[in-house]
Short mmCIF file of C-alpha atoms in Angstrom, two decimals:
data_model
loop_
_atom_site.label_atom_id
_atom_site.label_comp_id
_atom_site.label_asym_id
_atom_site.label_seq_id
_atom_site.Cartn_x
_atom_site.Cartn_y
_atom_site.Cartn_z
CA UNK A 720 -124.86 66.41 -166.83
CA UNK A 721 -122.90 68.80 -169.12
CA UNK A 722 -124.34 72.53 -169.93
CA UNK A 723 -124.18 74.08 -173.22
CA UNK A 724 -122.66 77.17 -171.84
CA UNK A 725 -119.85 77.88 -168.57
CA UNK A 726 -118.41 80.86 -167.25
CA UNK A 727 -114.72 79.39 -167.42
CA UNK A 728 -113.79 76.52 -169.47
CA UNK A 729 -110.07 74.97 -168.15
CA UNK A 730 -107.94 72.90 -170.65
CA UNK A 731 -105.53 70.58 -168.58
CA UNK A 732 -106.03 69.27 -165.09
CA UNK A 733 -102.28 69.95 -163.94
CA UNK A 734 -100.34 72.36 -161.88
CA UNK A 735 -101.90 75.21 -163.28
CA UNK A 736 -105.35 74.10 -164.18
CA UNK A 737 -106.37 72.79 -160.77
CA UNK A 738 -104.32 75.81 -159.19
CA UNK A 739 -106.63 78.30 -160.77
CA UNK A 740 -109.61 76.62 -160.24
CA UNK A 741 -109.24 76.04 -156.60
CA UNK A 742 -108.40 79.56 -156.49
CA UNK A 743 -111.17 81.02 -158.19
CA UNK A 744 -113.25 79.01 -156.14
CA UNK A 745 -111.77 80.69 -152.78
CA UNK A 746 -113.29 84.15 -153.87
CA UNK A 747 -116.53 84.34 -152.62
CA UNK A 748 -117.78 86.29 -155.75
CA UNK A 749 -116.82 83.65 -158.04
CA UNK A 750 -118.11 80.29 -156.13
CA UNK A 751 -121.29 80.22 -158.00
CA UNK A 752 -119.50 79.90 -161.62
CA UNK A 753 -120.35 77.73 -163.46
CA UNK A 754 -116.62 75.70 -164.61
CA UNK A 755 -115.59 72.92 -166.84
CA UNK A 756 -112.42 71.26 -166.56
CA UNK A 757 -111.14 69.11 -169.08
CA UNK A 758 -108.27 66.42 -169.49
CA UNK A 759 -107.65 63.96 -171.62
CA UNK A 760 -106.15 61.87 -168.47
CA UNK A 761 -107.33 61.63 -165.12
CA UNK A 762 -104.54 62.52 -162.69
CA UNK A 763 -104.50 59.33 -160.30
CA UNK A 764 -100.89 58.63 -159.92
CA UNK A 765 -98.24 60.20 -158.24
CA UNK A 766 -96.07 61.55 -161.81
CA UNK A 767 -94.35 64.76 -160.36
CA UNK A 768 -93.26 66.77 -157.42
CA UNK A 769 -92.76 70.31 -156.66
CA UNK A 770 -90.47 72.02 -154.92
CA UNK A 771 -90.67 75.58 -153.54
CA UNK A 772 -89.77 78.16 -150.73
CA UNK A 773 -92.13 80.47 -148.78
CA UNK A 774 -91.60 82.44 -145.57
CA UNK A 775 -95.60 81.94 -144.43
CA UNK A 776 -98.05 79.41 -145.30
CA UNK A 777 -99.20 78.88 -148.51
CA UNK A 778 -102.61 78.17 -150.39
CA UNK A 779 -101.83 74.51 -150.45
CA UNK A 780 -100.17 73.87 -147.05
CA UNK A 781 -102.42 71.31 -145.91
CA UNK A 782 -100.62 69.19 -148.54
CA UNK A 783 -97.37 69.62 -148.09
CA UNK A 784 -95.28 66.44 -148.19
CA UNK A 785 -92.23 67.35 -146.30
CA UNK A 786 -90.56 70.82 -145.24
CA UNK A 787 -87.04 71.78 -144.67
CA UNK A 788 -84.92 74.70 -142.82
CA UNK A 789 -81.67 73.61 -143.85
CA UNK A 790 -80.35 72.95 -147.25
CA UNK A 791 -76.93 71.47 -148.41
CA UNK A 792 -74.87 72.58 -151.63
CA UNK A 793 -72.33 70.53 -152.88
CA UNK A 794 -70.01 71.93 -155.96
CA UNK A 795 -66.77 73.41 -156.92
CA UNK A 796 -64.97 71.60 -154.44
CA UNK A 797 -66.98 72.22 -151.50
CA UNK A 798 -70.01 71.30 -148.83
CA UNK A 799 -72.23 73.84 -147.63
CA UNK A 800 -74.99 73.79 -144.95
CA UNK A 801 -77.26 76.47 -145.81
CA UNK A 802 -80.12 77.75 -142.85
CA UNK A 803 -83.76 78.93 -144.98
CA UNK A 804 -84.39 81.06 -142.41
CA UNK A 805 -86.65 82.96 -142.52
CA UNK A 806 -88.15 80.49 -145.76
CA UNK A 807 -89.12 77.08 -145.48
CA UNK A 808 -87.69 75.04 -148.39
CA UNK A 809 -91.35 72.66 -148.98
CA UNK A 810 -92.05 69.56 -151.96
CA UNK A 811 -95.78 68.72 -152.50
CA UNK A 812 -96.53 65.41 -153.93
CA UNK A 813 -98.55 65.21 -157.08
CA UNK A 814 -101.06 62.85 -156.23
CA UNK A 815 -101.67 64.73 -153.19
CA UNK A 816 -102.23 67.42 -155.15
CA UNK A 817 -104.47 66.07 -157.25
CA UNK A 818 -106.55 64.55 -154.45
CA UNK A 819 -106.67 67.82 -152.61
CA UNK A 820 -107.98 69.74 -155.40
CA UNK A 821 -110.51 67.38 -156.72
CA UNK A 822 -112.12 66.98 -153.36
CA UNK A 823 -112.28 71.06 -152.83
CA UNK A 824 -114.15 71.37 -156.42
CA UNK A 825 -116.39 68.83 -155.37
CA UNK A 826 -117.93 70.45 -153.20
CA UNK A 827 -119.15 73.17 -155.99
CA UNK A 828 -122.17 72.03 -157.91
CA UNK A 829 -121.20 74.32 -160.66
CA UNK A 830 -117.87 72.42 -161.26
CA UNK A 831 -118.06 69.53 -164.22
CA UNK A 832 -115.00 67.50 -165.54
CA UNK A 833 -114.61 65.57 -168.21
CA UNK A 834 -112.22 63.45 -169.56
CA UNK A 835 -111.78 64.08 -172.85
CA UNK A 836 -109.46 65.24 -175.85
CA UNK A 837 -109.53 68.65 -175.77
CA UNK A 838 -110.45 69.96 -179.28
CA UNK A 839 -110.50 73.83 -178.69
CA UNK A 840 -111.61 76.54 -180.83
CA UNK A 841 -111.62 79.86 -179.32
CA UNK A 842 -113.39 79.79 -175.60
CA UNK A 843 -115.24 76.75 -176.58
CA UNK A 844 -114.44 72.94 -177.18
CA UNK A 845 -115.95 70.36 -179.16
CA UNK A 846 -117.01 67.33 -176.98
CA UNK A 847 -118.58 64.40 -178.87
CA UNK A 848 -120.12 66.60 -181.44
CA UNK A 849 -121.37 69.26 -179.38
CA UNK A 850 -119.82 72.70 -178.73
CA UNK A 851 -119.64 74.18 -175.19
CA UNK A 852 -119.25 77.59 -175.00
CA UNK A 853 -117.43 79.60 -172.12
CA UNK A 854 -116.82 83.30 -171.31
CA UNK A 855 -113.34 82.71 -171.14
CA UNK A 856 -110.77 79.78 -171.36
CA UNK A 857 -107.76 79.31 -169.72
CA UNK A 858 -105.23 76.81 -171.40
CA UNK A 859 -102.42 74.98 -169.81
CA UNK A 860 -101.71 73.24 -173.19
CA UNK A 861 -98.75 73.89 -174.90
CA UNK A 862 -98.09 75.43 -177.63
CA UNK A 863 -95.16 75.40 -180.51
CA UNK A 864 -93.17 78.33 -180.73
CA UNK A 865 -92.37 79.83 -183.61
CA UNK A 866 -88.44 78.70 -184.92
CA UNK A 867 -86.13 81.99 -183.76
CA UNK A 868 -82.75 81.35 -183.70
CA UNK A 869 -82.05 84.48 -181.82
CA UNK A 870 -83.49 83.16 -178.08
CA UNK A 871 -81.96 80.54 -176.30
CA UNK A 872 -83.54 77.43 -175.75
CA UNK A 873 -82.85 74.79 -173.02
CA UNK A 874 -84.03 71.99 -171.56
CA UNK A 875 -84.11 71.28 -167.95
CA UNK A 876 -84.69 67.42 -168.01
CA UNK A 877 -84.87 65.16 -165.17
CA UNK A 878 -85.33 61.78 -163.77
CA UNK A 879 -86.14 61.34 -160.26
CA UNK A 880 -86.78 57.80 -158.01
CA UNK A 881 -88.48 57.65 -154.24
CA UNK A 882 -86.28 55.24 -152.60
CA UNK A 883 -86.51 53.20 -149.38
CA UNK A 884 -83.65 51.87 -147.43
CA UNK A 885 -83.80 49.23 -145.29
CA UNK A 886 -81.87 51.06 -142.26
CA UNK A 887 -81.43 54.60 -141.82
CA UNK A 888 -79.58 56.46 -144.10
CA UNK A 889 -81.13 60.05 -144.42
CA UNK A 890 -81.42 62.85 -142.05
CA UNK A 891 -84.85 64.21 -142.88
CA UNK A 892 -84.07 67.79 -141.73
CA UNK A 893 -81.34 68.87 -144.31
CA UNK A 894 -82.50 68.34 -148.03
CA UNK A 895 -79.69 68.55 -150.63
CA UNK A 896 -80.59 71.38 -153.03
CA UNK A 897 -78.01 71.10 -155.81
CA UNK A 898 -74.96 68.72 -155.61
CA UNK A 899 -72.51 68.52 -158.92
CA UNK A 900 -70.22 65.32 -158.13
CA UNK A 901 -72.23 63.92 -160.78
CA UNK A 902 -71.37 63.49 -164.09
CA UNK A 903 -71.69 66.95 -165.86
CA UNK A 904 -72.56 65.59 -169.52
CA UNK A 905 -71.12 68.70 -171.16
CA UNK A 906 -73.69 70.60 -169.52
CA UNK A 907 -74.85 71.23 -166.10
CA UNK A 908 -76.10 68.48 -164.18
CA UNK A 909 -76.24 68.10 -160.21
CA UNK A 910 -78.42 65.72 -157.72
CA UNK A 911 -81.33 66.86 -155.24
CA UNK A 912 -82.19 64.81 -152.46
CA UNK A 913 -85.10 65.26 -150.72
CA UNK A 914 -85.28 63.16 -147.42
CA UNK A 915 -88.45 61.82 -145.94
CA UNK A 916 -87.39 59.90 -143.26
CA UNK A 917 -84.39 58.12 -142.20
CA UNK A 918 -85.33 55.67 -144.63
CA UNK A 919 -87.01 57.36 -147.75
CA UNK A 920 -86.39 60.00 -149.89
CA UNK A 921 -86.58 61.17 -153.24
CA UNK A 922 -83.34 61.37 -155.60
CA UNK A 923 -83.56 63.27 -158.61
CA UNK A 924 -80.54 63.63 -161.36
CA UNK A 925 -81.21 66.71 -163.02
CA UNK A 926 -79.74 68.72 -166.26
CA UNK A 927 -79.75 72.16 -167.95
CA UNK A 928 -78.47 71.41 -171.90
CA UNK A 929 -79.86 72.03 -174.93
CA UNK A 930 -80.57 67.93 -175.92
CA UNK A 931 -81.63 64.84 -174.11
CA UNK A 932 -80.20 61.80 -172.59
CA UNK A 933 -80.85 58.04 -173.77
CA UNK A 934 -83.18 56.65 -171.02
CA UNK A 935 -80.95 54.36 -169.75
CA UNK A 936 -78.48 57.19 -169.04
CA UNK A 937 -80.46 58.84 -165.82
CA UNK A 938 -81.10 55.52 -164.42
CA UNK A 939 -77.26 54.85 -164.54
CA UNK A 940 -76.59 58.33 -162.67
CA UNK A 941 -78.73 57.74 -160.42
CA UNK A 942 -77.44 54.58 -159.80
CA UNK A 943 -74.02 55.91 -159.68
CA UNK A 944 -74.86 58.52 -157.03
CA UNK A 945 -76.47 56.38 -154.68
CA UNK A 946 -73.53 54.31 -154.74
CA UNK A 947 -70.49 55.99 -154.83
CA UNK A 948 -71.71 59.50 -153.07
CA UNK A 949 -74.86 58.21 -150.62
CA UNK A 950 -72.35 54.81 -150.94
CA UNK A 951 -75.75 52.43 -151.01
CA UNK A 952 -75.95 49.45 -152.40
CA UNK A 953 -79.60 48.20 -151.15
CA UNK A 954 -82.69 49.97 -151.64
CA UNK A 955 -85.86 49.78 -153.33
CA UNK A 956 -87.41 52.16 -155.48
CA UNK A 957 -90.86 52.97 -155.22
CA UNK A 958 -91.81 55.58 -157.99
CA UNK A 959 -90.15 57.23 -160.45
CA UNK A 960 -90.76 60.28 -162.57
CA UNK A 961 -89.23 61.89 -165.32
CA UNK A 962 -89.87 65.73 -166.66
CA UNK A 963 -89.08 68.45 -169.43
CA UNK A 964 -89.09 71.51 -168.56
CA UNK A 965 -88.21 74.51 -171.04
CA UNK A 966 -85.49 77.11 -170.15
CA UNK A 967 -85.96 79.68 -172.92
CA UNK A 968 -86.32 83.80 -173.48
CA UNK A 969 -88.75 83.33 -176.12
CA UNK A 970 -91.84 85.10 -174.56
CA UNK A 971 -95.05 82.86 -174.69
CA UNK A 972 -98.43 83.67 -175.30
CA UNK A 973 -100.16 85.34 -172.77
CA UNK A 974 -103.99 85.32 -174.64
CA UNK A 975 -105.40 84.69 -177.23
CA UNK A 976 -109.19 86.43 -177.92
CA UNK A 977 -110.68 85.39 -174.79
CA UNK A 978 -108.34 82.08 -174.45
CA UNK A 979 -105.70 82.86 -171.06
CA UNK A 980 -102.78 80.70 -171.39
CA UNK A 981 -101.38 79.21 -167.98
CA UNK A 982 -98.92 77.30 -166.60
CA UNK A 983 -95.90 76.73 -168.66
CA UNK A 984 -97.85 77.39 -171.73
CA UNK A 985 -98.24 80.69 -170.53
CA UNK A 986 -94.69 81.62 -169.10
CA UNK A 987 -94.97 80.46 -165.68
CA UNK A 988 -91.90 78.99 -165.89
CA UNK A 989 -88.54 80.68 -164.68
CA UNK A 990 -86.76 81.08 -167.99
CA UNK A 991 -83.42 80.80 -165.96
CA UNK A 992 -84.11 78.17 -162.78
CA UNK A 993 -87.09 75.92 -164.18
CA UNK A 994 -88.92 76.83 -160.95
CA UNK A 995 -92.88 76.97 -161.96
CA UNK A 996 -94.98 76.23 -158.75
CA UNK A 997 -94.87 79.78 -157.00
CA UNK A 998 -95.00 81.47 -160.98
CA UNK A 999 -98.31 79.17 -161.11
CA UNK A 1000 -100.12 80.19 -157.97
CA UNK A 1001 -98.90 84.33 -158.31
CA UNK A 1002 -100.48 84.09 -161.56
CA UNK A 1003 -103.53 81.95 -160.45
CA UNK A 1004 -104.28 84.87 -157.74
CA UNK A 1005 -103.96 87.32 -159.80
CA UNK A 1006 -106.36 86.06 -162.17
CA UNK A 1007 -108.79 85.17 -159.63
CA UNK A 1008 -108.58 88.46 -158.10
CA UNK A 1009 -109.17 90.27 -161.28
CA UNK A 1010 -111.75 88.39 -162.39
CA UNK A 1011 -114.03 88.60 -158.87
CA UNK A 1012 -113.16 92.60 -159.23
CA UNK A 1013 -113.77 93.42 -162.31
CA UNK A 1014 -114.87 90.70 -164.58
CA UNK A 1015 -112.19 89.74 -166.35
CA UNK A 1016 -108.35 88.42 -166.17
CA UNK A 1017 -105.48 89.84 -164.71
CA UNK A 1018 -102.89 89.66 -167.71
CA UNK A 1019 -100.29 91.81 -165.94
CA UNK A 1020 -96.89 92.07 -167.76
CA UNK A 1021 -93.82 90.36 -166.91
CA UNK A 1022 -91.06 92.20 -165.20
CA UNK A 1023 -88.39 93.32 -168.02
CA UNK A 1024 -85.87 93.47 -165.14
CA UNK A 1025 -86.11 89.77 -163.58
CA UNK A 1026 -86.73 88.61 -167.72
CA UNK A 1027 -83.11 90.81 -168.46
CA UNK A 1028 -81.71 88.66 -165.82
CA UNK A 1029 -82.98 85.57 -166.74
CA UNK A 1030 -81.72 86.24 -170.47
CA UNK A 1031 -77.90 86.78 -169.00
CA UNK A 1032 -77.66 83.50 -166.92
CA UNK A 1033 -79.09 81.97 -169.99
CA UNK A 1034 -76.60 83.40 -172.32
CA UNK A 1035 -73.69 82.78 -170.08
CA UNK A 1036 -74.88 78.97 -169.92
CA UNK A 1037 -75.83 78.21 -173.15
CA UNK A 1038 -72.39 80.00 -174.53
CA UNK A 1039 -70.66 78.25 -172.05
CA UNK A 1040 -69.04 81.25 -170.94
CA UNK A 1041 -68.80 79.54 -167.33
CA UNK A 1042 -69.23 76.29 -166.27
CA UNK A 1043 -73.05 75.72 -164.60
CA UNK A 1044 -71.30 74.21 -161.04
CA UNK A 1045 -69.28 77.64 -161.27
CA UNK A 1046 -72.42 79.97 -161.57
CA UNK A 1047 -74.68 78.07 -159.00
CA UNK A 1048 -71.10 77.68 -156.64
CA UNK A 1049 -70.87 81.59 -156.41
CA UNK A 1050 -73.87 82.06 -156.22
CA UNK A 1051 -74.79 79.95 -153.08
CA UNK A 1052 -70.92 80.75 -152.05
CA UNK A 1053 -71.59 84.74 -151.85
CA UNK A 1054 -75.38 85.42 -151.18
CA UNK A 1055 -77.32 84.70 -148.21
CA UNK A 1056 -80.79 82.78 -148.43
CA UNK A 1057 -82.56 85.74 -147.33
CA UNK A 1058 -81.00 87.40 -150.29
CA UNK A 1059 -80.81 84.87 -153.07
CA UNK A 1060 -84.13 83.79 -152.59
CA UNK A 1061 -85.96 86.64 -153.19
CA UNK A 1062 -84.23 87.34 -156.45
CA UNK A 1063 -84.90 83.99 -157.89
CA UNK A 1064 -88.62 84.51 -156.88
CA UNK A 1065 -88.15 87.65 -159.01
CA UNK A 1066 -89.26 89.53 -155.74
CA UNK A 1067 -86.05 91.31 -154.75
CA UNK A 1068 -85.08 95.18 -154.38
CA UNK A 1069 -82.32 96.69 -156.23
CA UNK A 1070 -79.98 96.58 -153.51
CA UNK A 1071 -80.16 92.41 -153.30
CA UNK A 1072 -79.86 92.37 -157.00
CA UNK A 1073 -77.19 94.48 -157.04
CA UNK A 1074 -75.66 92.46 -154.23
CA UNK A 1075 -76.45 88.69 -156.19
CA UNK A 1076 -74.83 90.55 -159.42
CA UNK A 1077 -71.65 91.57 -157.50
CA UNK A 1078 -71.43 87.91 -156.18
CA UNK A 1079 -70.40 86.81 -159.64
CA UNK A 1080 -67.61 86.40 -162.28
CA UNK A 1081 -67.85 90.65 -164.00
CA UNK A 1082 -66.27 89.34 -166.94
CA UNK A 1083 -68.65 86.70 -168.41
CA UNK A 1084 -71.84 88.27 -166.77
CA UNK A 1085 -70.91 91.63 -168.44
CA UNK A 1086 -70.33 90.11 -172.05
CA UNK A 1087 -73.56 88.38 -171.89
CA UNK A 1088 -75.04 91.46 -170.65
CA UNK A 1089 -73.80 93.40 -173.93
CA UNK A 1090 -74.76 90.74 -175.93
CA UNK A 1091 -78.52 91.02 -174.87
CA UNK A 1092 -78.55 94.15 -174.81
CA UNK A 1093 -77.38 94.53 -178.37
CA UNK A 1094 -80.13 91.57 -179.53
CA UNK A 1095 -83.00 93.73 -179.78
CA UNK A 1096 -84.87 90.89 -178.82
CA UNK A 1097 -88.24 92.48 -177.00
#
């Protein structure tokens, strides 16, 4: 039976919602809270994956689908085999995800869910007529940003199938992590491939660019690259999913009164990679922790360095100042793993940024640089 009145109230039963539940949950100070979660769907199909690199376990390892040491990169011409070491490069279904985390918050009496529109004023919502009341709320719900021409805005948009073969085809110990012999769309597009087994894997046709595709037009790239690169003409696709993820330097709304945003609606995302899984679970932590030590939430500021660089890589691809397969090419081309990841987890020193920076074009990278720094944007 519902309360009248919870400690947290959580708005969205995704990534980021069940994220910072299960992790406030795992401090011992917090595991008599009393928590609603609320969704408007129940999460019982597998809609998305996630993709991420850590050097030690994580909080979800249990789940993990599928890990990897070695990664290919296929673009400007040429085929790399990239080692992880010391990361492992790991993809977490979402249904197993979901599965995992409702289980763990069962065993909580003080957890409720509901499935419900969320209709939310302040910390409280409005469920059939009655208002419940929380101490704070934490909202994975987005919200419009205000029109400002002067931040870029893209879209990383993708369509991905799990497909079975009926023979082997896959070596299930070297994903593919960007290839471009796709078609580029006037943008930047590439393939990941994420092998299973010999047999399965998931294939995902991905694009940074500032519009859509018709729907028909991922399915035929998809089609295209199992054919003419994986050169397959029988397989069987057992799941699809397709995704929208925003690319932009417009800063989103951290709080709100005593309303947290999370997840993508709270800047979780990687303005300049899409990446949002690790973004989700640093900021779940952090909240967590804050909240078992002192009572309230960790809203620690984002790092004006790693957002500077995310603004240039933004500007250089949505001015086309270099083409995407160029960028991502040098990138991977110049820069160790042990290097490049770390930067893109915005978690590197100044001498690996200094090192990724040198690794590309000066020319482009330095006008965009100018340019941001003469938008007065913050």
């Amino acid at each position: 039976m519902l309360e009248n009145d919870y400690d947290y109230l959580i708005a969205g039963t995704g990534c980021a919602g069940l994220s910072l539940a299960v992790h406030l949950l795992r401090e011992p100070g917090l595991q008599e809270k009393k928590i609603l979660l609320v969704d408007r769907v129940q999460k019982t199909k597998n809609d998305r994956t996630w993709c991420f690199w850590e050097k030690e376990p994580g909080p979800f390892e249990d789940i993990v689908r599928h890990r990897w040491e070695r990664l290919w990169f296929h673009g400007e011409g040429e085929s790399r085999l990239l080692s992880t070491a010391p990361y492992q490069y790991k993809l977490i279904r979402g249904i197993d995800f979901y599965n995992y985390c409702f289980d763990f918050l069962s065993r909580f009496p003080g957890v409720h869910r509901v499935q419900a529109e969320v209709e939310q004023s302040g910390a409280s919502i409005l469920l059939d007529g009655h208002r419940i009341q929380a101490r704070y709320a934490f909202s994975s719900i987005p919200t419009s940003l205000p029109e400002n021409p002067s931040y870029w805005k893209l879209l990383q948009h993708f369509k991905g199938w799990v497909i079975k073969t009926p023979g082997p085809v896959f070596d299930p110990a070297a994903a593919t992590l960007m290839d471009f012999r796709v078609n580029q769309h006037g943008a930047t597009a590439f393939v990941y491939c994420m092998p299973f087994s010999e047999t399965e894997a998931l294939v995902e046709y991905t694009l940074f660019s500032d519009s859509l595709l018709q729907p028909s037009q991922y399915e035929e790239e998809l089609s295209s690259y199992l054919k003419n690169i994986i050169k397959l003409d029988n397989y069987e696709v057992l799941e699809k999913e397709f995704g929208i993820i925003p690319m932009t330097d417009q800063p989103f709304p951290k709080s709100a009164g005593n309303i947290y945003y999370i997840g993508t609606a709270g800047g979780c995302t990687k303005p300049s990679s899409g990446y949002t899984f690790q973004f989700i679970q640093q900021r779940s932590s952090e909240i967590a922790r804050s909240l078992a030590l002192t009572g309230s939430p960790s809203t620690r500021p984002a790092s004006r360095r790693f957002s500077f660089y995310d603004r240039i890589l933004l500007n250089v691809l949505g001015s086309k100042k270099m083409k995407g397969e160029k960028v991502f090419s040098d990138l991977f081309r110049n820069n160790t793993v042990d290097t490049l990841f770390p930067f893109l987890d915005n978690q590197s020193n100044l001498l690996q940024e200094l090192r990724v920076i040198g690794s590309l074009p000066v020319g482009p990278f330095f006008r965009a640089a100018c340019q941001e720094l003469s938008s007065r944007k913050d």
